[in-house]
Coordinates of C-alpha atoms in Angstrom, one line a residue:
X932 CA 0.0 0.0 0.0
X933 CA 2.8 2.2 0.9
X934 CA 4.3 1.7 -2.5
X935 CA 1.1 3.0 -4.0
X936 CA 0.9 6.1 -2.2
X937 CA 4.5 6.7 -3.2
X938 CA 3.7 6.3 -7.0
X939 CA 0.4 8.4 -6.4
X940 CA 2.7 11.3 -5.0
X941 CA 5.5 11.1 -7.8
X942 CA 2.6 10.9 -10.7
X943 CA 0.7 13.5 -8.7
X944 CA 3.5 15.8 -8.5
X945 CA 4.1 15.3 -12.5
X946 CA 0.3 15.9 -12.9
X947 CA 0.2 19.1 -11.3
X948 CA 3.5 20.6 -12.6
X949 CA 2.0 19.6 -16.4
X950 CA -1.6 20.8 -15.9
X951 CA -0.1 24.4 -14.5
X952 CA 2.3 24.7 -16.9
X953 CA 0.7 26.6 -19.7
X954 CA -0.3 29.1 -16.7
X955 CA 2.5 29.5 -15.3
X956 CA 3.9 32.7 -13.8
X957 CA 0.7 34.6 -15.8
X958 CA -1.8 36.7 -13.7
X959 CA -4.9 35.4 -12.6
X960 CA -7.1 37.8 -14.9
X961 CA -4.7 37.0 -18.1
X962 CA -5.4 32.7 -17.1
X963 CA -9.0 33.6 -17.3
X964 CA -8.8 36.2 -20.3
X965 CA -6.6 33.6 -22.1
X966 CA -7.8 29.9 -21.0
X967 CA -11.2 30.3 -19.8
X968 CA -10.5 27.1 -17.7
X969 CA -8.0 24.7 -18.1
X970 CA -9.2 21.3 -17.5
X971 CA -6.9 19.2 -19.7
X972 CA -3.4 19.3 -20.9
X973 CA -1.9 22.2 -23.1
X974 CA 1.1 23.3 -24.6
X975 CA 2.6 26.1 -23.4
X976 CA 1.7 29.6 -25.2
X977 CA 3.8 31.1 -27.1
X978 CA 3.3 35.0 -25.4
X979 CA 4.3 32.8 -22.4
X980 CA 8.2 33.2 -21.6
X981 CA 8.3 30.6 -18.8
X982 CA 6.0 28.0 -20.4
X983 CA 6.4 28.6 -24.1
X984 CA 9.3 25.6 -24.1
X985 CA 7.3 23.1 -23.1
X986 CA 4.8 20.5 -25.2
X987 CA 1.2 19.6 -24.2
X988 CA 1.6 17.2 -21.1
X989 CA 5.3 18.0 -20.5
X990 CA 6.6 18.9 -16.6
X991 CA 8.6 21.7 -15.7
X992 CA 11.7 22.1 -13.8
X993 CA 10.0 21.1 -11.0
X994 CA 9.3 17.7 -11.7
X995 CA 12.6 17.7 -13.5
X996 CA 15.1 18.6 -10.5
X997 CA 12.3 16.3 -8.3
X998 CA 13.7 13.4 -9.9
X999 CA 17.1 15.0 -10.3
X1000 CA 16.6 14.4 -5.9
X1001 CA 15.4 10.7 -6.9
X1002 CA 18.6 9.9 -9.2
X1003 CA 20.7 11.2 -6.6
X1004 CA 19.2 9.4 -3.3
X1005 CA 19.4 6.4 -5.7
X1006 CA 22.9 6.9 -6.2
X1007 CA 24.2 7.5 -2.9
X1008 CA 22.1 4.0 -1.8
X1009 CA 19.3 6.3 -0.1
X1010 CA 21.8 8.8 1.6
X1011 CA 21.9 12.5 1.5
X1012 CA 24.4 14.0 -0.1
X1013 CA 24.2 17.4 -1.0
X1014 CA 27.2 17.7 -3.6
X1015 CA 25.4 14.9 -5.5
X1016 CA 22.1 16.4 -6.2
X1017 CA 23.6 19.8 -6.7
X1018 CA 25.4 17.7 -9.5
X1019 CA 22.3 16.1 -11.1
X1020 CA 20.8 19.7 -10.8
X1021 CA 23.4 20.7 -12.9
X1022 CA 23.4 18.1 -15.2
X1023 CA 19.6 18.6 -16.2
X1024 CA 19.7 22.1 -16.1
X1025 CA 22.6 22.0 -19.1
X1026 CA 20.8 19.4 -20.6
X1027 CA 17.9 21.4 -20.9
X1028 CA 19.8 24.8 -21.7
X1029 CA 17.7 26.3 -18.4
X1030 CA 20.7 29.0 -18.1
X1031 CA 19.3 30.6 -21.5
X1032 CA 15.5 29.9 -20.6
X1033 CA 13.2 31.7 -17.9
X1034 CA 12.5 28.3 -16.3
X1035 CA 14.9 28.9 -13.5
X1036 CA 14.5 30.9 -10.4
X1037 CA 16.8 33.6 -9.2
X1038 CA 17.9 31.4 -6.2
X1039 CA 18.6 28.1 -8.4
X1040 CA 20.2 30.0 -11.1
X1041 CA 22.8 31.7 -9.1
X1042 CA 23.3 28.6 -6.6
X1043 CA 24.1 26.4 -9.7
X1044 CA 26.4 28.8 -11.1
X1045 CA 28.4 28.5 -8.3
X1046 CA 28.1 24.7 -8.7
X1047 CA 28.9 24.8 -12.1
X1048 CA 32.2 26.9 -11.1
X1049 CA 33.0 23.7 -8.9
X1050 CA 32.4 25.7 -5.9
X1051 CA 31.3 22.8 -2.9
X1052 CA 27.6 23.0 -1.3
X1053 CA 28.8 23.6 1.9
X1054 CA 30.2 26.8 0.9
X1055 CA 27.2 28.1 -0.8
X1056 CA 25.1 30.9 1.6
X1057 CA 21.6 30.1 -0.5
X1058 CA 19.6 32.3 1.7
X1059 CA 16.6 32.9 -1.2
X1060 CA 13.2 32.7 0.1
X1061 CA 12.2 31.4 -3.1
X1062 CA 10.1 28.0 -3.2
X1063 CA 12.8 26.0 -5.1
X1064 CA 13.4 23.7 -2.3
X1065 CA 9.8 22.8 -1.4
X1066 CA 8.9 22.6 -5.1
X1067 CA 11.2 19.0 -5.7
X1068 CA 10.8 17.7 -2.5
X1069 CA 8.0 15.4 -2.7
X1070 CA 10.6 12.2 -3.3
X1071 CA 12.4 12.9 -0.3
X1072 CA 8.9 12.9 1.8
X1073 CA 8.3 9.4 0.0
X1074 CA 11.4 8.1 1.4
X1075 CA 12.2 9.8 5.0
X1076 CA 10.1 8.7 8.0
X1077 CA 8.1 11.5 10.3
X1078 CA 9.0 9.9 13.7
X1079 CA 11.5 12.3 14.7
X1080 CA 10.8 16.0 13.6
X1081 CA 14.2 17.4 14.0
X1082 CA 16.2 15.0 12.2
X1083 CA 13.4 15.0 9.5
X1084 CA 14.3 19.1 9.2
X1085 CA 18.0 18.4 9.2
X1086 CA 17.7 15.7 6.2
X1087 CA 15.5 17.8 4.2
X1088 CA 17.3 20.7 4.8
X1089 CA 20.5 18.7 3.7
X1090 CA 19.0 18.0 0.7
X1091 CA 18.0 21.6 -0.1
X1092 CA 21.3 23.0 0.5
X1093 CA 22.2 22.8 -2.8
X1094 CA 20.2 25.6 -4.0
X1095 CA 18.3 26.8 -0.8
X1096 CA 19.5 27.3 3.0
X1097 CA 17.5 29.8 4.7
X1098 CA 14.8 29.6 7.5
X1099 CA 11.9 29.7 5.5
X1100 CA 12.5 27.9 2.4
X1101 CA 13.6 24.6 4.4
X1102 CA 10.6 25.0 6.1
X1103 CA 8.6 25.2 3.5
X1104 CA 10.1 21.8 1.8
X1105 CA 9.4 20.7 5.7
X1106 CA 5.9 21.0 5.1
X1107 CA 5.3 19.7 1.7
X1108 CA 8.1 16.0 2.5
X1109 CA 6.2 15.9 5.7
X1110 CA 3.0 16.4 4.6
X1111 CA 3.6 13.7 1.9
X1112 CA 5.8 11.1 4.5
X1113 CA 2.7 11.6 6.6
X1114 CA 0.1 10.2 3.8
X1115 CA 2.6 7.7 2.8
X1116 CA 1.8 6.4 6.3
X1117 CA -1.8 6.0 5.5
X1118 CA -2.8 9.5 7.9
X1119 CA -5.4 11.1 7.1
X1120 CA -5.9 15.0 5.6
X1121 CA -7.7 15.9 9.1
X1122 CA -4.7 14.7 11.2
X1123 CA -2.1 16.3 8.7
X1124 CA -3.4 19.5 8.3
X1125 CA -3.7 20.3 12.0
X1126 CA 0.0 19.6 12.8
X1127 CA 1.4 21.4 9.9
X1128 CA 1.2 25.0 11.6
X1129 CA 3.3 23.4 14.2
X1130 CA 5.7 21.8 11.8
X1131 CA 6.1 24.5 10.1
X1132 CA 7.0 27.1 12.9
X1133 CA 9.6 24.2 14.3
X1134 CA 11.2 24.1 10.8
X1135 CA 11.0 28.1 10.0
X1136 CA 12.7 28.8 13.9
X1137 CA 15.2 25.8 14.1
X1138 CA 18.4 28.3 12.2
X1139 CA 16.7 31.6 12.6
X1140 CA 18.4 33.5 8.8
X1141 CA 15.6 35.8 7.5
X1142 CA 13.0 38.5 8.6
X1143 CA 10.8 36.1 7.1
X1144 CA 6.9 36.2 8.3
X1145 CA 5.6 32.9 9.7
X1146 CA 5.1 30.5 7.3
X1147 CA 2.7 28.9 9.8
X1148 CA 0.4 32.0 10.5
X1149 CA 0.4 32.2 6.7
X1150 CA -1.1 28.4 6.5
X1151 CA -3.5 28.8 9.4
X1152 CA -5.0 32.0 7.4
X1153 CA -5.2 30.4 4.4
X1154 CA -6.8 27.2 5.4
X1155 CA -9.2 29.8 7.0
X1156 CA -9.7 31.7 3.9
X1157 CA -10.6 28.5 1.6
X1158 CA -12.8 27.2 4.7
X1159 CA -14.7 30.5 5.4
X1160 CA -14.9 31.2 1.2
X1161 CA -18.6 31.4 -0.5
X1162 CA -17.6 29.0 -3.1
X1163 CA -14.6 27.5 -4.9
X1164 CA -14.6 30.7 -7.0
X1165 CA -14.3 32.8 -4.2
X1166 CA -11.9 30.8 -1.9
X1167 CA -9.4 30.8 -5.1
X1168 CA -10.0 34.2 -5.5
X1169 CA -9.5 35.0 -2.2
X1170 CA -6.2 33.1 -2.1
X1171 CA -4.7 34.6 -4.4
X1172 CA -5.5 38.6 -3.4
X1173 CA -5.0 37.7 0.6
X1174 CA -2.5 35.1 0.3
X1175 CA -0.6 34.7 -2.4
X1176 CA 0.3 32.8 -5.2
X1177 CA 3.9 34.1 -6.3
X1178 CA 7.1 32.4 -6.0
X1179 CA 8.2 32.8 -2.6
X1180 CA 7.8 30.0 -0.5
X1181 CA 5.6 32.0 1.9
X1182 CA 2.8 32.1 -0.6
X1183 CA 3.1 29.1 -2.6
X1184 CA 3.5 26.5 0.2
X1185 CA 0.5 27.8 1.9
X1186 CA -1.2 28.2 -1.2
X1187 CA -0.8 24.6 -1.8
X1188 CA -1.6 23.8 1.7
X1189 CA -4.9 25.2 1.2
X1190 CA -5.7 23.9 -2.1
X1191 CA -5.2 20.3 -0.8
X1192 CA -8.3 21.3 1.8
X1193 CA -10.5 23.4 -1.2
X1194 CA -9.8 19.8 -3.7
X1195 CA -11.2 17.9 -0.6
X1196 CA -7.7 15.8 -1.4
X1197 CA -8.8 14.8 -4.6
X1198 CA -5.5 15.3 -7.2
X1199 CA -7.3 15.5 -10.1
X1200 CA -9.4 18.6 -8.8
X1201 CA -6.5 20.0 -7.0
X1202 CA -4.6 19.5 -10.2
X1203 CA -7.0 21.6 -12.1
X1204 CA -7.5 24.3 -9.4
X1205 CA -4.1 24.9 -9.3
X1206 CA -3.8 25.6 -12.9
X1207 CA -6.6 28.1 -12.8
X1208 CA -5.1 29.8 -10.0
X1209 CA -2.9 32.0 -11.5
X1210 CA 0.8 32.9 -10.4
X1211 CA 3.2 29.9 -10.0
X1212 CA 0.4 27.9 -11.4
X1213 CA 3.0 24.8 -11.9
X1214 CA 4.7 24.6 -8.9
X1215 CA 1.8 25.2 -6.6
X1216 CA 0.1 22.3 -8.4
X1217 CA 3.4 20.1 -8.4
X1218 CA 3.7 20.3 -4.2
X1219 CA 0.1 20.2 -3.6
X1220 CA -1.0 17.2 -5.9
X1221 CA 1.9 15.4 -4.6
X1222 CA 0.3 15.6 -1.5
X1223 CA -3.2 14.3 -2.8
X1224 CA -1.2 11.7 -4.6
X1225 CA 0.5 10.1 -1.7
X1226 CA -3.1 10.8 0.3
X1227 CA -5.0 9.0 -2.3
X1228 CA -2.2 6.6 -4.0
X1229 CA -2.1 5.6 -7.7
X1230 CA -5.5 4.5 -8.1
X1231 CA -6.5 8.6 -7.6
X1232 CA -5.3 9.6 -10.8
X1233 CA -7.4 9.6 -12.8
X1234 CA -6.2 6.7 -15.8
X1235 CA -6.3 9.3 -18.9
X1236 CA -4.2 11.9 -17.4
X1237 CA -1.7 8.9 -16.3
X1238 CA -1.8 7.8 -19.6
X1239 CA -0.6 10.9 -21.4
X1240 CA 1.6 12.3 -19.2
X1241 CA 3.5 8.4 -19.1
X1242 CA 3.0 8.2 -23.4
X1243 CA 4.6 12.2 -23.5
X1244 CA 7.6 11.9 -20.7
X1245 CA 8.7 8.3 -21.2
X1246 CA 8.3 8.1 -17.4
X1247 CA 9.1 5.4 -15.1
X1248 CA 8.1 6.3 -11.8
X1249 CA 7.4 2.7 -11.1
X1250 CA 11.5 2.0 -10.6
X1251 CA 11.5 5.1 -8.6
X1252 CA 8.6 4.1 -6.1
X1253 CA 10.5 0.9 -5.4
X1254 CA 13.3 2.4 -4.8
X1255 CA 12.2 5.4 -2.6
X1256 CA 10.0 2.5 -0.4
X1257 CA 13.2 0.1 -0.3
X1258 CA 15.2 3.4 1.6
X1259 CA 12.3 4.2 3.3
X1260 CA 12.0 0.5 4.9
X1261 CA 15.7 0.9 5.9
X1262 CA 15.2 3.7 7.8
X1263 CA 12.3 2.4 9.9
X1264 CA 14.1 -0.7 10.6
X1265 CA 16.6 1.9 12.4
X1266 CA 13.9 3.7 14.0

């Protein structure tokens, strides 16, 4: 069962990075003015300089350094080493020309030029607020165990070093791993959602480096906002004028927090919500279908979208879901 959630959360995580990718980074009147509603996959516009690269049904970097993470626990036998996914990073990121593209964020960009310069992760200061780090995480929240909060901060924060370091954006990969690790363990959305204020304020004041506001207050407001709404329209709406929807991790992790609640966990809802937002359309569907992935497991996607986005991206998240519950199993055993 475990192994199901795990492929639910990788194929979610695909699903809502491809469904908000045509969207992405456009404001919320232009999605509307432009789309009308996006229910089904589409190749990025032309007019749109972040998505325009990217074919009907394709994933962005998101999904792209996610499994980057994947290649690079797989490597080092389930370890966390931060020099090697800084490396597969780098690898897909030259691959994919992403230094001549808008696809990566300010943080990323100048974290893996430094990389690229052969400069060593520990030295990096990465103190963006950007949601870079929470936006890949999902695999690691597949594969670490929740038992023991702080050293669940300290791996994930490990394995954001390459490209993030500060307060907030390890907490916000924090709540999206844990949030996932948690449905992996067959918890439920009530339990999760209730202790992810708390998680997050552990995470966001554990290395104090920002003037950041609380990434948990932000959470418990917009959880509020979608809960006290008249209406989907009006809770997305809503969360996007009180909250936020941009590209710092204060926004787009509680964004995706709430969106989870508004989608009543279902991915393929929250998938399409996500894309309709506006703002990091993409992202905030990548870390919040993950979530209703792993809540729901495979068998929650719905069997069309799986279809294309397996028959577009060659993908084989089957080995990867093996692998992720093999490390995760070695872990428990320890626990």
């Amino acid at each position: 069962m475990k192994e199901q959630r795990i492929l639910g959360a990788l194929y979610g995580q695909a699903l809502g990075d491809a469904l908000g990718m045509p969207s992405e980074l456009w404001p919320r009147a232009r999605v509307k003015a432009h789309f009308g509603w996006i229910d089904r996959f589409l190749p990025g516009p032309a007019e749109n300089t972040a998505a325009c690269y990217f074919g009907r049904a394709e994933f962005t970097d998101d999904t792209s350094m996610a499994l980057c993470l994947a290649d690079a626990l797989i490597e080092c036998d389930g370890n966390i080493v931060p020099d090697v996914i800084g490396r597969h990073i780098l690898k897909w990121a030259q691959g994919f020309d992403a230094f001549n593209k808008n696809v990566l964020g300010p943080t990323s960009k100048i974290a893996l030029n430094a990389i690229r310069d052969g400069k060593p992760v520990r030295e990096l200061e990465n103190n963006g607020v950007t949601n870079g780090a929470a936006m890949r995480v999902s695999p690691l929240g597949c594969m670490l165990p929740t038992g023991d909060l702080d050293a669940f901060i300290d791996a994930v924060a490990l394995a954001s070093s390459p490209t993030h370091k500060s307060d907030l954006a390890v907490a916000g990969a924090v709540v999206i791993a844990w949030a996932v690790s948690r449905a992996v363990d067959g918890a439920g959305w009530q339990e999760i959602v209730d202790a992810l204020p708390a998680v997050a304020r552990h995470a966001q004041e554990k290395r104090i480096t920002t003037f950041s506001a609380s990434l948990a207050l932000r959470i418990e407001l917009a959880i509020k906002t979608v809960r006290e709404a008249n209406g989907v329209e009006s809770a997305c709406e809503q969360l996007y004028q009180l909250v936020g929807a941009g590209t710092s991790t204060l926004e787009s992790v509680a964004c995706a927090v709430a969106l989870v609640d508004l989608a009543g966990t279902d991915p393929n809802r929250c998938a399409i919500l996500c894309a309709n937002l506006g703002g990091d359309t993409d992202t905030i569907g990548a870390m919040a279908t993950a979530i209703c992935g792993a809540l729901h497991g495979i068998a929650g996607i719905n069997p069309e979208f799986k279809q294309e986005l397996d028959a577009v991206n060659q993908l084989d998240f089957q080995r990867y879901a093996a692998a992720l519950l093999h490390f995760r199993q070695q872990r428990e055993a320890v626990c």
